[in-house]
XYZ file of N, CA and C in Angstrom:
525
model
N 0.813 -1.208 0.000
C 0.000 0.000 0.000
C 0.852 1.265 0.000
N 2.069 1.177 0.493
C 2.932 2.361 0.532
C 3.185 2.899 -0.869
N 3.326 2.022 -1.869
C 3.586 2.465 -3.234
C 2.449 3.340 -3.748
N 1.210 2.922 -3.531
C 0.071 3.704 -3.988
C -0.006 5.038 -3.244
N 0.250 5.003 -1.947
C 0.264 6.234 -1.145
C 1.316 7.210 -1.681
N 2.498 6.696 -2.016
C 3.547 7.538 -2.596
C 3.099 8.127 -3.933
N 2.429 7.311 -4.733
C 1.943 7.784 -6.025
C 0.929 8.912 -5.840
N 0.057 8.782 -4.865
C -0.935 9.839 -4.601
C -0.254 11.163 -4.259
N 0.865 11.095 -3.605
C 1.599 12.325 -3.246
C 2.408 12.873 -4.418
N 3.011 11.977 -5.197
C 3.951 12.412 -6.237
C 3.293 12.677 -7.589
N 2.010 12.399 -7.727
C 1.339 12.577 -9.012
C 1.269 14.041 -9.436
N 1.208 14.928 -8.483
C 0.875 16.327 -8.760
C 2.075 17.203 -9.130
N 1.824 18.163 -10.018
C 2.750 19.256 -10.283
C 2.365 20.360 -9.307
N 3.068 20.423 -8.194
C 2.693 21.356 -7.128
C 3.066 22.809 -7.436
N 3.736 23.041 -8.563
C 4.066 24.425 -8.926
C 2.883 25.144 -9.573
N 1.805 24.406 -9.850
C 0.647 24.988 -10.512
C -0.619 24.750 -9.699
N -1.460 25.756 -9.627
C -2.778 25.633 -8.995
C -3.878 25.435 -10.041
N -3.497 25.414 -11.324
C -4.467 25.243 -12.391
C -5.273 23.959 -12.190
N -6.577 24.054 -12.316
C -7.521 22.927 -12.239
C -7.716 22.370 -10.833
N -7.072 22.954 -9.823
C -7.234 22.471 -8.448
C -8.504 23.056 -7.833
N -9.167 22.242 -7.047
C -10.364 22.644 -6.306
C -9.971 22.822 -4.835
N -10.846 23.434 -4.029
C -10.571 23.506 -2.583
C -10.447 22.101 -1.985
N -9.832 22.013 -0.830
C -9.619 20.716 -0.166
C -10.916 19.903 -0.125
N -10.780 18.617 -0.382
C -11.929 17.719 -0.428
C -12.459 17.448 0.975
N -13.772 17.524 1.118
C -14.418 17.237 2.400
C -15.329 16.027 2.249
N -15.680 15.435 3.365
C -16.618 14.313 3.354
C -17.954 14.712 2.765
N -18.414 15.910 3.092
C -19.697 16.374 2.555
C -19.616 16.568 1.048
N -18.488 17.052 0.545
C -18.325 17.222 -0.903
C -18.400 15.874 -1.613
N -17.833 14.829 -0.998
C -17.902 13.486 -1.583
C -19.352 13.000 -1.629
N -20.068 13.146 -0.516
C -21.479 12.732 -0.452
C -22.283 13.473 -1.518
N -22.098 14.778 -1.604
C -22.841 15.583 -2.570
C -22.506 15.178 -4.012
N -21.226 14.939 -4.295
C -20.802 14.556 -5.645
C -21.396 13.209 -6.037
N -21.325 12.249 -5.135
C -21.862 10.925 -5.451
C -23.379 10.979 -5.654
N -24.041 11.841 -4.924
C -25.490 12.009 -5.105
C -25.772 12.658 -6.459
N -25.072 13.731 -6.779
C -25.266 14.424 -8.053
C -24.964 13.515 -9.240
N -23.862 12.789 -9.156
C -23.423 11.937 -10.266
C -24.116 10.582 -10.278
N -24.786 10.247 -9.183
C -25.505 8.986 -9.026
C -24.583 7.779 -9.221
N -23.403 7.856 -8.596
C -22.428 6.761 -8.641
C -21.716 6.672 -7.291
N -21.038 5.563 -7.096
C -20.078 5.440 -6.006
C -18.709 5.636 -6.633
N -18.016 6.680 -6.225
C -16.692 6.953 -6.784
C -15.683 5.959 -6.213
N -14.699 5.539 -7.023
C -13.707 4.568 -6.560
C -12.898 5.102 -5.373
N -12.621 4.237 -4.414
C -11.845 4.646 -3.240
C -10.458 5.132 -3.639
N -9.867 4.561 -4.684
C -8.535 5.001 -5.121
C -8.577 6.442 -5.631
N -9.647 6.825 -6.314
C -9.799 8.211 -6.769
C -9.964 9.139 -5.571
N -10.796 8.752 -4.630
C -11.011 9.591 -3.450
C -9.732 9.714 -2.626
N -8.951 8.639 -2.509
C -7.655 8.713 -1.817
C -6.745 9.724 -2.501
N -6.712 9.699 -3.826
C -5.897 10.641 -4.589
C -6.364 12.072 -4.344
N -7.673 12.299 -4.406
C -8.210 13.653 -4.256
C -8.109 14.179 -2.833
N -7.919 13.298 -1.870
C -7.689 13.765 -0.498
C -6.293 14.378 -0.362
N -5.342 13.955 -1.192
C -4.006 14.558 -1.194
C -4.043 15.933 -1.846
N -4.764 15.999 -2.954
C -4.959 17.264 -3.658
C -6.212 17.093 -4.503
N -7.100 18.032 -4.415
C -8.397 17.917 -5.059
C -8.338 18.425 -6.496
N -7.658 17.653 -7.321
C -7.517 17.993 -8.730
C -6.311 18.865 -8.979
N -5.983 19.001 -10.239
C -4.868 19.851 -10.618
C -4.022 19.231 -11.706
N -2.927 19.906 -11.986
C -2.000 19.495 -13.034
C -1.176 18.302 -12.548
N -0.970 17.367 -13.464
C -0.200 16.155 -13.181
C 1.277 16.418 -13.475
N 2.158 15.863 -12.672
C 3.603 15.997 -12.880
C 4.005 15.410 -14.230
N 5.027 15.987 -14.842
C 5.502 15.521 -16.150
C 5.864 14.034 -16.152
N 6.257 13.507 -15.024
C 6.658 12.095 -14.952
C 5.471 11.137 -15.005
N 4.236 11.677 -14.968
C 3.018 10.840 -14.946
C 1.924 11.395 -15.860
N 2.284 12.054 -16.953
C 1.289 12.760 -17.760
C 0.823 12.023 -19.018
N 1.007 10.696 -19.044
C 0.556 9.913 -20.198
C 0.236 8.486 -19.768
N -0.639 7.855 -20.533
C -0.970 6.454 -20.294
C -0.750 5.687 -21.594
N 0.033 4.608 -21.550
C 0.304 3.839 -22.772
C -0.946 3.108 -23.271
N -1.060 2.991 -24.578
C -2.178 2.275 -25.178
C -1.671 1.111 -26.020
N -2.528 0.123 -26.188
C -2.176 -1.046 -26.986
C -2.599 -0.888 -28.436
N -3.346 0.157 -28.719
C -3.735 0.463 -30.092
C -3.735 1.969 -30.276
N -3.596 2.420 -31.515
C -3.559 3.862 -31.780
C -4.876 4.546 -31.437
N -4.768 5.819 -31.074
C -5.934 6.677 -30.876
C -5.748 7.903 -31.766
N -6.701 8.784 -31.755
C -6.574 10.027 -32.521
C -5.443 10.897 -31.974
N -5.026 10.625 -30.735
C -3.981 11.426 -30.112
C -2.589 10.957 -30.515
N -2.373 9.641 -30.482
C -1.041 9.097 -30.705
C -1.138 7.609 -31.048
N -0.065 7.074 -31.565
C -0.016 5.645 -31.897
C 0.111 4.766 -30.657
N 0.594 5.356 -29.541
C 0.932 4.484 -28.412
C 0.621 5.024 -27.019
N -0.052 6.183 -26.934
C -0.399 6.709 -25.603
C -1.489 7.774 -25.715
N -2.063 8.101 -24.540
C -3.007 9.217 -24.442
C -2.502 10.173 -23.371
N -2.846 11.456 -23.475
C -2.381 12.421 -22.477
C -3.205 12.346 -21.194
N -2.567 12.699 -20.098
C -3.255 12.825 -18.813
C -2.640 14.019 -18.102
N -2.983 15.208 -18.583
C -2.350 16.440 -18.126
C -2.864 16.950 -16.786
N -4.126 16.666 -16.496
C -4.688 17.149 -15.238
C -5.834 16.244 -14.795
N -6.149 16.354 -13.520
C -7.255 15.614 -12.924
C -8.317 16.621 -12.516
N -9.545 16.356 -12.904
C -10.651 17.181 -12.433
C -10.926 16.812 -10.981
N -11.017 17.805 -10.137
C -11.367 17.565 -8.749
C -12.872 17.605 -8.557
N -13.275 17.688 -7.305
C -14.692 17.788 -6.946
C -14.893 19.148 -6.298
N -15.647 20.025 -6.953
C -15.882 21.348 -6.399
C -16.487 22.281 -7.414
N -16.529 23.552 -7.054
C -17.175 24.567 -7.887
C -16.275 25.776 -8.108
N -14.967 25.608 -8.160
C -14.076 26.746 -8.380
C -14.329 27.337 -9.765
N -14.475 28.638 -9.811
C -14.793 29.342 -11.053
C -13.719 29.102 -12.112
N -14.157 28.947 -13.360
C -13.274 28.764 -14.519
C -12.419 27.495 -14.437
N -12.884 26.501 -13.694
C -12.153 25.243 -13.558
C -13.122 24.086 -13.744
N -12.790 23.186 -14.675
C -13.625 22.003 -14.846
C -13.569 21.139 -13.605
N -14.682 20.515 -13.299
C -14.812 19.648 -12.145
C -15.561 18.387 -12.568
N -15.375 17.317 -11.813
C -16.169 16.127 -12.075
C -17.660 16.441 -11.987
N -18.011 17.463 -11.233
C -19.410 17.853 -11.097
C -19.983 18.395 -12.407
N -19.114 18.751 -13.355
C -19.550 19.220 -14.668
C -19.889 18.068 -15.609
N -19.662 16.835 -15.172
C -19.867 15.676 -16.031
C -21.238 15.637 -16.700
N -22.353 15.777 -15.972
C -23.649 15.665 -16.658
C -23.781 16.628 -17.846
N -23.369 17.861 -17.666
C -23.437 18.853 -18.749
C -22.496 18.470 -19.897
N -21.260 18.090 -19.572
C -20.272 17.763 -20.602
C -20.655 16.505 -21.376
N -21.175 15.503 -20.682
C -21.623 14.270 -21.338
C -22.708 14.593 -22.363
N -23.653 15.431 -21.977
C -24.722 15.815 -22.899
C -24.169 16.640 -24.063
N -23.334 17.619 -23.740
C -22.785 18.506 -24.772
C -21.965 17.752 -25.808
N -21.170 16.773 -25.372
C -20.256 16.063 -26.266
C -20.805 14.719 -26.754
N -22.007 14.346 -26.334
C -22.607 13.098 -26.792
C -21.903 11.853 -26.272
N -21.418 11.917 -25.040
C -20.724 10.787 -24.428
C -21.726 9.864 -23.736
N -21.331 8.627 -23.442
C -22.238 7.726 -22.718
C -22.626 8.325 -21.365
N -23.869 8.116 -20.955
C -24.350 8.735 -19.716
C -23.799 8.071 -18.463
N -23.365 6.832 -18.545
C -22.848 6.132 -17.358
C -21.341 6.335 -17.225
N -20.907 7.598 -17.360
C -19.487 7.957 -17.313
C -19.314 9.156 -16.387
N -18.217 9.159 -15.628
C -17.807 10.332 -14.859
C -16.456 10.767 -15.414
N -16.386 11.974 -15.917
C -15.157 12.476 -16.539
C -14.132 12.873 -15.483
N -12.873 12.491 -15.716
C -11.805 12.825 -14.772
C -10.700 13.668 -15.401
N -10.641 13.727 -16.736
C -9.625 14.531 -17.401
C -10.098 14.825 -18.819
N -9.594 15.919 -19.382
C -10.062 16.317 -20.703
C -8.983 16.995 -21.516
N -9.074 16.765 -22.785
C -8.356 17.512 -23.787
C -9.326 17.544 -24.971
N -10.443 18.292 -24.771
C -11.580 18.246 -25.692
C -11.113 18.329 -27.139
N -11.655 17.477 -27.978
C -12.848 16.647 -27.829
C -12.583 15.263 -27.216
N -11.425 15.086 -26.622
C -11.084 13.792 -26.029
C -11.183 13.867 -24.507
N -11.614 12.766 -23.924
C -11.897 12.716 -22.495
C -11.413 11.404 -21.912
N -11.027 11.416 -20.646
C -10.764 10.186 -19.899
C -11.814 10.137 -18.802
N -12.494 8.998 -18.704
C -13.585 8.909 -17.748
C -13.669 7.570 -17.056
N -14.339 7.590 -15.921
C -14.697 6.368 -15.201
C -15.922 5.813 -15.913
N -15.831 4.595 -16.397
C -16.863 4.000 -17.232
C -17.661 2.978 -16.426
N -18.880 3.353 -16.066
C -19.740 2.519 -15.228
C -20.678 1.619 -16.032
N -20.567 1.588 -17.341
C -21.533 0.841 -18.151
C -21.531 -0.658 -17.829
N -20.386 -1.263 -17.635
C -20.331 -2.713 -17.392
C -20.583 -3.076 -15.929
N -20.169 -2.212 -14.998
C -20.210 -2.562 -13.565
C -21.430 -2.023 -12.831
N -22.170 -1.134 -13.456
C -23.282 -0.485 -12.769
C -22.784 0.717 -11.977
N -23.682 1.587 -11.596
C -23.329 2.863 -10.968
C -22.658 2.739 -9.603
N -22.706 1.576 -9.007
C -22.086 1.424 -7.689
C -20.995 0.369 -7.681
N -20.566 -0.059 -8.872
C -19.467 -1.013 -9.003
C -18.137 -0.301 -9.164
N -17.118 -1.060 -9.521
C -15.766 -0.518 -9.743
C -15.609 -0.238 -11.237
N -15.619 1.039 -11.641
C -15.597 1.363 -13.067
C -14.214 1.170 -13.696
N -14.223 0.851 -14.981
C -12.985 0.859 -15.752
C -12.671 2.316 -16.113
N -11.493 2.538 -16.678
C -11.091 3.871 -17.136
C -11.000 3.810 -18.658
N -11.697 4.739 -19.314
C -11.843 4.691 -20.767
C -11.484 6.042 -21.388
N -10.863 5.983 -22.564
C -10.556 7.154 -23.396
C -11.709 7.314 -24.386
N -12.259 8.510 -24.468
C -13.347 8.804 -25.400
C -12.909 9.915 -26.338
N -13.067 9.705 -27.639
C -12.875 10.758 -28.622
C -14.272 11.102 -29.144
N -14.826 12.202 -28.663
C -16.193 12.577 -29.001
C -16.333 12.968 -30.467
N -15.286 13.522 -31.037
C -15.355 13.952 -32.431
C -15.399 12.757 -33.379
N -14.540 11.767 -33.138
C -14.487 10.591 -34.003
C -15.429 9.474 -33.562
N -16.058 9.661 -32.388
C -16.968 8.655 -31.826
C -16.256 7.311 -31.606
N -15.051 7.395 -31.044
C -14.300 6.185 -30.720
C -14.012 6.171 -29.221
N -13.716 4.981 -28.728
C -13.348 4.842 -27.325
C -12.394 3.670 -27.181
N -11.636 3.689 -26.091
C -10.661 2.647 -25.821
C -10.561 2.473 -24.313
N -10.796 1.262 -23.827
C -10.612 0.988 -22.405
C -9.123 1.021 -22.107
N -8.740 1.821 -21.104
C -7.338 1.981 -20.736
C -6.933 1.066 -19.583
N -7.790 0.947 -18.583
C -7.442 0.158 -17.388
C -8.714 -0.404 -16.769
N -8.556 -1.521 -16.070
C -9.720 -2.187 -15.462
C -10.305 -1.397 -14.300
N -9.478 -0.530 -13.662
C -9.955 0.297 -12.553
C -9.044 1.509 -12.412
N -9.441 2.456 -11.575
C -8.703 3.706 -11.460
C -7.316 3.508 -10.856
N -7.200 2.642 -9.872
C -5.887 2.400 -9.273
C -4.909 1.856 -10.311
N -5.343 0.886 -11.106
C -4.481 0.340 -12.169
C -4.103 1.428 -13.167
N -5.045 2.301 -13.460
C -4.763 3.422 -14.355
C -3.658 4.303 -13.779
N -3.803 4.698 -12.519
C -2.780 5.543 -11.887
C -1.413 4.873 -11.892
N -1.399 3.592 -11.566
C -0.133 2.861 -11.502
C 0.509 2.700 -12.878
N -0.280 2.808 -13.953
C 0.246 2.674 -15.307
C 0.702 3.968 -15.940
N 0.493 5.091 -15.279
C 0.896 6.381 -15.842
C 2.411 6.472 -15.976
N 2.832 7.173 -17.008
C 4.255 7.366 -17.278
C 4.445 8.747 -17.918
N 5.662 9.069 -18.285
C 5.960 10.384 -18.865
C 5.700 10.406 -20.367
N 4.998 11.422 -20.836
C 4.749 11.573 -22.276
C 6.060 11.717 -23.033
N 7.036 12.339 -22.408
C 8.319 12.531 -23.093
C 8.995 11.201 -23.419
N 8.706 10.154 -22.689
C 9.260 8.835 -23.002
C 8.783 8.356 -24.374
N 7.553 8.686 -24.728
C 7.018 8.273 -26.023
C 7.623 9.093 -27.143
N 7.816 10.372 -26.908
C 8.411 11.231 -27.928
C 9.814 10.768 -28.265
N 10.594 10.371 -27.261
C 11.971 9.934 -27.527
C 11.979 8.600 -28.265
N 11.038 7.722 -27.957
C 10.952 6.455 -28.675
C 10.590 6.715 -30.135
N 9.604 7.607 -30.367
C 9.211 7.915 -31.736
C 10.383 8.535 -32.511
N 11.115 9.432 -31.870
C 12.257 10.073 -32.511
C 13.340 9.047 -32.830
N 13.606 8.127 -31.903
C 14.611 7.092 -32.153
C 14.221 6.199 -33.321
N 12.935 5.864 -33.430
C 12.478 4.985 -34.491
C 12.568 5.671 -35.842
N 12.333 6.979 -35.910
C 12.374 7.676 -37.204
C 13.793 7.943 -37.649
N 14.761 7.878 -36.739
C 16.143 8.158 -37.121
C 16.884 6.898 -37.556
N 16.238 5.733 -37.467
C 16.907 4.472 -37.877
C 16.985 4.343 -39.374
C-alpha cells in the first residue's frame, strides 16, 4: 500500500494551482456521489484527499495504449485531474452531466480529465453505478473509445511520462 500512497503524493505538479479545487471534504464526496448517481472509486477519493484535482507531474502525464488513438499511436495524455468542487473557470467532475450531454458521451461515465474533444472517464456501463468502473478514453469527435485500465488504481499505476514516447518515436524515425 505504501507504493500507492507515494503515487498519490507524487502525481501532482505542485508548482501549478491550475484545475485544483478547494480541499476535499466528506460532505463534498457525499454531494458529488449524489449528483453523479455513482459510487466513486476509493482510489480516486484517496488521490483527491491529497490534492483535489490539478496538473499532473511531467513524470506521470501519459498512459500507454495497446492500439492507436486520434492522439497518438501508443499513448493518451493525462495532463490534469478534475477535482470535486465549484471553483470558477475550472472544470470539475461535477460538470460531467453537462459535458456528457454537450459532447454526446455515454451517460454512465464520470469524466476525470479532458483535452476536448477527447476525455478520460470512469466507465460505469459494465459494472453499474455502484461497481468498480474501468477507465476509458473517449474521442467525441471521431466517436471512438478505448478501455485503458480495469480500474482507477491500475490506471494511476500505469501512468508514465509523455516525453518517453516522444523519444521512442524520434529514435524509431532516425533508424
